[in-house]
Structures are given as C-alpha cells and as structure tokens.
Coordinates of C-alpha atoms in Angstrom, one line a residue:
X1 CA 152.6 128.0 74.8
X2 CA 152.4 124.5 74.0
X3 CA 151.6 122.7 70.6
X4 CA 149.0 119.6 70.1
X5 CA 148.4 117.8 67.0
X6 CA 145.8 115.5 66.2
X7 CA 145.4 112.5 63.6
X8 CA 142.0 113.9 62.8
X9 CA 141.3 115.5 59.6
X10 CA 139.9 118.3 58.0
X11 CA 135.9 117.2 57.9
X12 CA 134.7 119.7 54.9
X13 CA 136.7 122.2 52.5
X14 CA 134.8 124.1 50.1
X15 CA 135.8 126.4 47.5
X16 CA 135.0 129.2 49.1
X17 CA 137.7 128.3 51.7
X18 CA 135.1 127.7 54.1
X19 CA 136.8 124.7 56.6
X20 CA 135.4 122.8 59.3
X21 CA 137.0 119.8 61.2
X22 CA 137.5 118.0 64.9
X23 CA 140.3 121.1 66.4
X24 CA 141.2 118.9 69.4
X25 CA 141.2 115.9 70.7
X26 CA 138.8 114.5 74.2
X27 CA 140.0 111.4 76.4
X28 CA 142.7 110.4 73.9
X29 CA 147.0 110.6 75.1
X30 CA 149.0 112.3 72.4
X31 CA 152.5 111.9 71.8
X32 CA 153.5 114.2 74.1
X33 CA 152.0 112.6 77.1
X34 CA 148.6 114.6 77.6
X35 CA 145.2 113.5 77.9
X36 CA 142.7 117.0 77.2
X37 CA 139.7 115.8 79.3
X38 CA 136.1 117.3 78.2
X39 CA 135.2 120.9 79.2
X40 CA 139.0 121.8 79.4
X41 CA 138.6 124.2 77.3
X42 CA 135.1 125.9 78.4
X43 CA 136.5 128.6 80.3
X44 CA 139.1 130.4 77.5
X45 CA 136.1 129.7 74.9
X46 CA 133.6 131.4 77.0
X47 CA 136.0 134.0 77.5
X48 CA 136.9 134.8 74.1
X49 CA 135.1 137.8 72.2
X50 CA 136.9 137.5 69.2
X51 CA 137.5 134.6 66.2
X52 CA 140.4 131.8 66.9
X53 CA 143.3 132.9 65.0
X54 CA 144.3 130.0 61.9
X55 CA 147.9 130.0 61.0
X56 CA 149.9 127.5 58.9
X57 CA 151.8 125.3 60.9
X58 CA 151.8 127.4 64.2
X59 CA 153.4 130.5 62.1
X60 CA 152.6 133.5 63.8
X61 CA 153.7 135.6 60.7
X62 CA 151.4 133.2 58.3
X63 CA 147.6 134.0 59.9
X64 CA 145.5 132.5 57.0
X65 CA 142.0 132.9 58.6
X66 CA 140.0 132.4 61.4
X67 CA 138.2 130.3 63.3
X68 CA 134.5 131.4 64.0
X69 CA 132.5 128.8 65.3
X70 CA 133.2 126.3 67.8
X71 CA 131.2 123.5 69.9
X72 CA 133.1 121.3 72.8
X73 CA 131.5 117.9 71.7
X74 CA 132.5 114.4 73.5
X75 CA 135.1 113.6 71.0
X76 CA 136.7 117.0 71.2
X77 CA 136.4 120.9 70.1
X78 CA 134.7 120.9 66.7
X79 CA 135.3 124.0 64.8
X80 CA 133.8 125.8 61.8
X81 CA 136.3 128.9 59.7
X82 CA 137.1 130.2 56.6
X83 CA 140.3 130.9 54.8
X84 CA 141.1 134.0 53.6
X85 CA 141.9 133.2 50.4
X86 CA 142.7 137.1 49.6
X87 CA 146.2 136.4 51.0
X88 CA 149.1 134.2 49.6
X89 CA 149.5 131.9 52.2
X90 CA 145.7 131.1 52.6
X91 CA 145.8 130.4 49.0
X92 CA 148.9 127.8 49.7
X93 CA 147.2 126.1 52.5
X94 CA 143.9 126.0 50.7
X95 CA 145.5 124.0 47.7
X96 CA 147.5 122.1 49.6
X97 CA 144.3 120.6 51.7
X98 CA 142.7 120.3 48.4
X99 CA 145.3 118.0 47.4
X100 CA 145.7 115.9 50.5
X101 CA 148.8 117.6 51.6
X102 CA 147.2 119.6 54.5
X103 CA 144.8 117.3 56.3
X104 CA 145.6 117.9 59.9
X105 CA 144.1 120.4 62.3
X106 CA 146.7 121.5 65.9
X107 CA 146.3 123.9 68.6
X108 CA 148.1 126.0 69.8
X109 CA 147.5 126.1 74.0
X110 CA 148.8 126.5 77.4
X111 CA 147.6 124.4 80.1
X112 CA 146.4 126.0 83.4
X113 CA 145.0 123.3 85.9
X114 CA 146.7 119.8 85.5
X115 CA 147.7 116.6 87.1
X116 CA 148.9 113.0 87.1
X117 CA 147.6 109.4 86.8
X118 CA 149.4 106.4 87.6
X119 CA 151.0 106.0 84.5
X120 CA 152.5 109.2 84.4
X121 CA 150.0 110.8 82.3
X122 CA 149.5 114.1 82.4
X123 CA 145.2 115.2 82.7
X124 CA 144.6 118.4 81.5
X125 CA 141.2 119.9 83.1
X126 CA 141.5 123.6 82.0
X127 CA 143.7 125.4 79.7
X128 CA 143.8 128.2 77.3
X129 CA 143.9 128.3 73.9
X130 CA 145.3 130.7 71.7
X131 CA 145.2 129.5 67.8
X132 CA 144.0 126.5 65.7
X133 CA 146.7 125.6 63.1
X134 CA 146.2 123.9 59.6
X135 CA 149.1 121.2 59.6
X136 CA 150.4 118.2 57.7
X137 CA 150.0 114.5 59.2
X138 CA 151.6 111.4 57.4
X139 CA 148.9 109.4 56.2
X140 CA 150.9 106.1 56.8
X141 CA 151.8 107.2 60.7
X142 CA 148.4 108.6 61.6
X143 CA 149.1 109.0 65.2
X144 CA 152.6 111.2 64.6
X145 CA 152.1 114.5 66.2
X146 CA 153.9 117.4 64.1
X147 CA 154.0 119.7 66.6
X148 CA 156.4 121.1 69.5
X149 CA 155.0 120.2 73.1
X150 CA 156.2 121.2 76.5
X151 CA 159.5 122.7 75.6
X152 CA 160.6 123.7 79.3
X153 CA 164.6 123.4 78.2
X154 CA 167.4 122.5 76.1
X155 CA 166.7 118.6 76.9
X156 CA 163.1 118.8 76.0
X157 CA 164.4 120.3 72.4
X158 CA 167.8 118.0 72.3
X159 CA 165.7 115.2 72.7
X160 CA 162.8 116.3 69.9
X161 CA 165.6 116.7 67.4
X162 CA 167.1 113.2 68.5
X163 CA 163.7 111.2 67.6
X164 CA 163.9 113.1 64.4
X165 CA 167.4 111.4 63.6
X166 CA 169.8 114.1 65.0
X167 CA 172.9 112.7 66.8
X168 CA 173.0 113.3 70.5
X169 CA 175.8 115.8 70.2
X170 CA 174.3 117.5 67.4
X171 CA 170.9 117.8 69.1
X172 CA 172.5 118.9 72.6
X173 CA 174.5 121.6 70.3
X174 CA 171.6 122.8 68.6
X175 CA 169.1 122.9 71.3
X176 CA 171.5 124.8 73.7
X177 CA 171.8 127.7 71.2
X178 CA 167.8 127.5 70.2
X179 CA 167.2 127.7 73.9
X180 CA 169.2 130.7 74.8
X181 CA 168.2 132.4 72.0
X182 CA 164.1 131.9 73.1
X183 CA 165.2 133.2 76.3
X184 CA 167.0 136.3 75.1
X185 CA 163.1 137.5 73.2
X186 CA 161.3 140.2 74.8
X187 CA 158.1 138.9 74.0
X188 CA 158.1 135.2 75.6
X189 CA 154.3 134.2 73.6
X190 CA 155.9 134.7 70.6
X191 CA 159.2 133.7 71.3
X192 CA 157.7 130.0 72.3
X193 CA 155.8 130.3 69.0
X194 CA 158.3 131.2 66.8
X195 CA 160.7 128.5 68.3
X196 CA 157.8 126.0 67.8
X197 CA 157.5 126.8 64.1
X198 CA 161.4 126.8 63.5
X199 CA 161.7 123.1 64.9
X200 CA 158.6 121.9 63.4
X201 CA 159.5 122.3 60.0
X202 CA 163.6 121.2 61.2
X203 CA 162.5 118.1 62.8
X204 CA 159.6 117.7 59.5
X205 CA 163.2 118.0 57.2
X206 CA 164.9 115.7 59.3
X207 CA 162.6 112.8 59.1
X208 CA 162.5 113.0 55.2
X209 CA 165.8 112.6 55.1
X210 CA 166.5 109.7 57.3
X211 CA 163.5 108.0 54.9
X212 CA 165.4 108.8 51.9

C-alpha cells in the first residue's frame, strides 16, 4: 500500500465533526513522482459497499471515522464524512483541524494499472483505495507531501529518512532494520501501513529539528 498527500485542505468542518474536502488529487505530479489521472479510481469506488475508513495520519490503530460520500470530480475525489467524536482520537483530530493544525487530507492506495511518460513520470489509470487520512501540511511548503510512497526496499526508506536530515549511514542503518522487520509481519497490508505511520511521524520529527 502506498501513501499520497495532497496540498489541498479540508473544505468544511462543523461542530458536529461532519468533514468534507478534495481526498485526492487529478492531473497534478506529487512528490513521489505520480500523476492519478481522472476515473482511476472508478473501479475500487464502484466496488466498495461499505464507508472509506478515516484514520489519523495513516494509523491503522487510530480509525476516527468514516468517509461516506464520495464524487470523482475533474480536480480530483471529493469526499463528504463525519468524525466520530465519541472516541479520543476523533476528538484530537477534530481540535486540531479546528485550530489549523490538521488541514490536509491523504490516501491511502495501491496502484493496479500504470505506466510511464517521457519524463519518467509515473500515470496512474486505476488503483485501489483503501483509507482517506486526516494529516498535517506546512502551510509555508504547501506542496510537501507527509506521507510514505512506494516503499519497495531499504533504499526507498534510506533515502526518505536522508531528505528528512538523516546521515547516509544512519539512514542505510535504520532502513535495513525497518525493512526486515516489514518483511518478517504476517499480515503484509498492515505491515506496509504500520511502517508508513512509524516513518511518517520519524521523518515529521526529523524535519523540526533540522529547523530548530
């Protein structure tokens, strides 16, 4: 499973925790080198019986809601949820985007049909989505993508943690343990997600400190 982040924001926040925002991103290339082209997503929407899954930051042990509604528009997949604000966590994230710390919306998805343009680009035409994350975007680097993307190996993560200030030798160190741990997981779904959220918040650490 991969992770996408988005500089849009959260459109509406109510009260009630009812949320509603742009989920993902049509035609443009993210930071991880993918361009979602419109109607990749149609097929694992039309599929789907039950809501999206909302976690906070691509936790799969911090569900705060779900994600009911959704319409594939030309900028992107617009969706409409509500918090449940009956849990701890849902009440965290709910304050949090009330005070301007939470104004990001990521996905959580796994591309099935895929190719290349000349610039190296990757075009995804289908792909499967499997959760819509509330996440935190600096608002003076609108375009940073906090997320994990396409983690296929130790160098994909030693070189994640080295643009987030790591030393090379550090970063090779770390991702060679965080690597054969994922592979030593049962469950390999959860295993990617749990490795995502670890190095999300690690690499979200790191950068604070090399702005301090």
């Amino acid at each position: 499973m991969e992770y996408a982040g988005s500089p849009f924001e959260i459109k509406q926040l109510s009260d009630s925790g009812a949320i509603e925002g742009l989920l993902a991103g049509f035609g443009n290339v993210d930071h991880g080198g993918d361009k979602l082209l419109p109607g990749c997503l149609t097929k694992t929407l039309a599929s789907r019986s039950a809501p999206l899954p909302m976690l906070l930051h691509h936790d799969m042990q911090r569900p705060i809601g779900a994600w009911k509604e959704w319409q594939e528009r030309s900028e992107g997949l617009y969706v409409k949820g509500a918090l449940t604000l009956a849990t701890r966590d849902a009440q965290e994230a709910h304050a949090l985007a009330k005070d301007g710390a939470l104004t990001g919306l990521s996905i959580g998805w796994k591309p099935t049909k895929t190719t290349h343009d000349a610039k190296g680009v990757r075009l995804v035409s289908e792909a499967e989505l499997f959760e819509g994350s509330l996440v935190a975007i600096p608002m003076n680097d609108a375009t940073r993508v906090t997320a994990v993307k396409a983690i296929t190996g130790p160098r994909d993560i030693a070189e994640l943690l080295q643009e987030s200030g790591l030393s090379s030798r550090r970063a090779k160190a770390a991702a060679g343990a965080a690597w054969k741990a994922i592979n030593e997981h049962q469950d390999e779904t959860q295993a990617d997600a749990e490795l995502a959220a670890i190095l999300t918040k690690a690499t979200a650490r790191l950068a604070n400190i090399g702005r301090n």
